[in-house]
Amino acid sequence: MERTGAQILLECLLQEGVESIFGFPGGAVIDIYHHLPDYPALRHFLVRHEQGAIHAADGYARATGRVGVCLVTSGPGATNTVTGIATAYMDSIPVVIITGQVPTPLIGNDAFQEVDIVGISRPCVKHNYLVKDVKDLAWIIKQAFYLARTGRPGPVLVDLPKDVLQAKTVFEYPESISMRSYNPNLAPNRRQVRKVTELLRRSRRPLVYSGGGVISSDAAEELTWLCRTLRIPVTSTLMGLGAFPGDDPLWLGMLGMHGTYAANMAVGHTDLLLAVGARFDDRVTGKISSFAPSAQVVHIDVDPTSIRKNVNVDVPIVADCRQALRGIREELEICSDLPDWSEAHQSWLEQVSEWQRDHPLRYTFSEEPIKPQFVVEKIYELTKGEAIITTEVGQNQMWAAQFSKFHRPRTFLTSGGLGTMGYGFPAAIGAQVAFPDKLVIDIAGDGSIQMNIQEMATAVSYNIPVKIVILNNGYLGMVRQWQELFYAKNYCATCMHLNPDFVKLAEAYGAAGFRVTKAADVERVLKEAFAVPGPAIVDVVVEPEENVYPMVPAGAALTDMLLV
Amino acid sequence: MRHVLSVLVENEPGVLSRVVGLFSGRGFNIETLNVGPTLEDGLSLMTITTSGEEQIIEQITKQLRKLVTVVKVVDLTHLQSVEREMVLIKVNAEDERRAEVLRIADIFRCKVVDVSGNDLTLEITGDQGKIRAIVSLLQRFGIKEFARTGTVAMRRSMQVD
Ligand SMILES: Cc1ncc(C[n+]2csc(CCOP(=O)(O)OP(=O)(O)O)c2C)c(N)n1
């Protein structure tokens, strides 16, 4: 039986096990939408802006580990996704973006709603395709999903001209994929693994620095085993939060620009840095030349380009993090003369806990105005780490990372690499669609939330009960903090005059709205908001000029921290 | 240091811009780039010359390998290889100087591919050194037009050291 390209696409999505699609229609994809009702297993969520669709697909992917799918029309629909594509690319998130395109005979003619999205998105996708013949559609979709989720995951875009969607052919889904030019290396090299165990054996001050790769390769369990068994303290990037239990005494908190004192000092003094699924981003390393100055560096990453891009590495292991960590474990298990790890690392662990004790994260409590850190602590207390937390970008993001604890992977979703304001709310919608029974909370700033607030209509119309907690400081806080510290308090263009009334805004969309101004009310109001059955906004009026500390000024050494 | 990379790619639309975009987007430099189909259907060979420190070159080759349409990358720099470039030079050659230009052309085994009353067009193949030498010799006559292909290169079968 012959089917149209539009039907074939939907068949392919079924075959890939897709169940949720985030999208927005238009002329170029109307054929897909025409057939969508015939596929009730594919739930489509109509967003209010294509950026919302791609972030929601991304949030879905981060929360589940599966490929998120986003469907938009040609031209402006496609360009509206670019920020979200770049966001997913920087954080290695598997999403497939389906864009409509003008009919093939019109391509290149500046046709109505034509844009070269394959060209525009090229620098920020793992790969992309323009489908020119309906006969190629099935294998391209198969490849797209395969590429998105294997190796170092990432976004893959498929551009579908309208005539291809209308053309007919017999549908056959290819069973296997062979690509001569794409064969990610997943298994670690034995000799390198042996070198690592040798280094571990000799090290007296080891430190694990883990990143998002641990989460995307589902290696949290292996990481936790290694650190607990060998008694190695752990720090992680923003993207790595949740891979190691946040209440374990070995956990030092995040490192880097807003990392903890203990984590950054540990990096400064370690003799063996085990970097797992992390890429030595400049927000993490500070001044490269003084990063981990006395350490041998082991770097495990599935992407060879990550290795030696920023720092020199003594033992590179190009492999899937989980397979590499398992390899190390197996190697250790066959060694006979292992040291007593607690004894070997004793003085180091004492040193580290001294740093933790002497310089914990802190802030000065105040009843009114409320301190934003207090709100984050309360959220953690009420949810005990059971919620999925998303964030926007800025101070809200850093406080969320610092003052909550994460115990499980895929419970903290944030735009790490690109730092995209407007990410958190649609991502929360995506996560909530995947986990309807979990509590999903977007910790937001008053600036960021306004970048995709229109998705409140999406949340209300599908009764997606996401809770938004706005740490409302009336500023683009993080930029204001830089202006305060490094630009002589010239608060140019960072004051959010005339913010909307967020309570009324929630209500206008048909959601619940709450406001808190006193610390004593925070717990009660949060509880109330978390208990309402639908989406809600909690507008928390916080101290306008609170800063995120500790802080390593951009380009300084990690150990040169501004403390509170 | 200058490096010559031999890059085998899937011959499909957009592959050149993927490669070039990688260079420009990451701030790497391309000195010459040459592309043509291979004998195998669907594959093209690019020869790219670039320069940079070892760590940059390592990034370039790894990043190239990471592109889904790139099949193979070989850095020929540390191998024994044959490097050639073809150049067309239109040089001033009025009557009294024509003989001299032709003599130089002869020494360098150039081919004369076009003649007029005032100029000669020469075709030269050779490695970079040879091209540089003839260009500097011909410059005093006045070079009117100059077109070069960029390097093509191939690993030698025998790697003797
Ligand atoms: C789309 C986008 N535009 C600009 C920025 C630059 N930026 C980084 S943090 C920040 C301030 C965010 O303000 P707000 O959302 O109110 O959060 P706060 O820092 O006050 O918690 C800005 C403007 C960005 N990260 N993303």
Short mmCIF file of C-alpha atoms in Angstrom, two decimals, chain B residues 34-96:
data_model
loop_
_atom_site.label_atom_id
_atom_site.label_comp_id
_atom_site.label_asym_id
_atom_site.label_seq_id
_atom_site.Cartn_x
_atom_site.Cartn_y
_atom_site.Cartn_z
CA ASN B 34 40.64 21.30 -3.17
CA VAL B 35 37.75 18.93 -3.83
CA GLY B 36 36.92 16.38 -6.48
CA PRO B 37 35.07 13.12 -6.89
CA THR B 38 36.89 9.84 -6.34
CA LEU B 39 36.62 6.66 -8.35
CA GLU B 40 34.20 5.31 -5.80
CA ASP B 41 30.63 6.42 -6.35
CA GLY B 42 29.37 8.83 -3.74
CA LEU B 43 32.73 9.77 -2.30
CA SER B 44 34.82 12.89 -2.79
CA LEU B 45 38.32 13.68 -1.67
CA MET B 46 39.24 17.02 -0.21
CA THR B 47 42.77 18.17 0.32
CA ILE B 48 42.95 20.90 2.90
CA THR B 49 46.07 22.75 3.89
CA THR B 50 45.97 24.59 7.15
CA SER B 51 48.35 25.65 9.84
CA GLY B 52 48.43 25.88 13.59
CA GLU B 53 49.92 24.41 16.71
CA GLU B 54 49.71 20.68 17.28
CA GLN B 55 46.79 21.00 19.66
CA ILE B 56 44.81 23.02 17.10
CA ILE B 57 45.56 20.52 14.35
CA GLU B 58 44.48 17.71 16.65
CA GLN B 59 41.18 19.53 17.22
CA ILE B 60 40.74 20.13 13.50
CA THR B 61 41.20 16.48 12.60
CA LYS B 62 38.99 15.28 15.43
CA GLN B 63 36.29 17.79 14.63
CA LEU B 64 36.42 16.78 10.97
CA ARG B 65 36.11 13.11 11.90
CA LYS B 66 33.11 13.97 14.02
CA LEU B 67 31.15 15.30 11.04
CA VAL B 68 28.67 12.66 10.03
CA THR B 69 29.50 13.08 6.34
CA VAL B 70 33.24 12.67 6.78
CA VAL B 71 34.48 9.13 6.18
CA LYS B 72 38.20 9.46 6.79
CA VAL B 73 40.80 12.04 7.69
CA VAL B 74 44.52 11.53 7.19
CA ASP B 75 47.11 14.08 8.21
CA LEU B 76 49.77 13.69 5.53
CA THR B 77 52.20 15.99 7.22
CA HIS B 78 54.18 13.35 9.03
CA LEU B 79 53.97 10.87 6.19
CA GLN B 80 55.91 10.86 2.98
CA SER B 81 53.55 12.17 0.42
CA VAL B 82 53.33 13.67 -3.02
CA GLU B 83 52.02 17.20 -3.13
CA ARG B 84 51.09 19.02 -6.30
CA GLU B 85 49.42 22.19 -7.26
CA MET B 86 48.52 23.48 -10.70
CA VAL B 87 48.84 27.14 -11.51
CA LEU B 88 47.98 29.23 -14.55
CA ILE B 89 50.03 32.38 -14.95
CA LYS B 90 49.48 35.05 -17.57
CA VAL B 91 52.76 36.91 -17.79
CA ASN B 92 53.84 39.97 -19.76
CA ALA B 93 55.97 38.81 -22.70
CA GLU B 94 56.54 41.54 -25.24
CA ASP B 95 58.84 40.75 -28.13
CA GLU B 96 62.16 41.59 -26.55
#
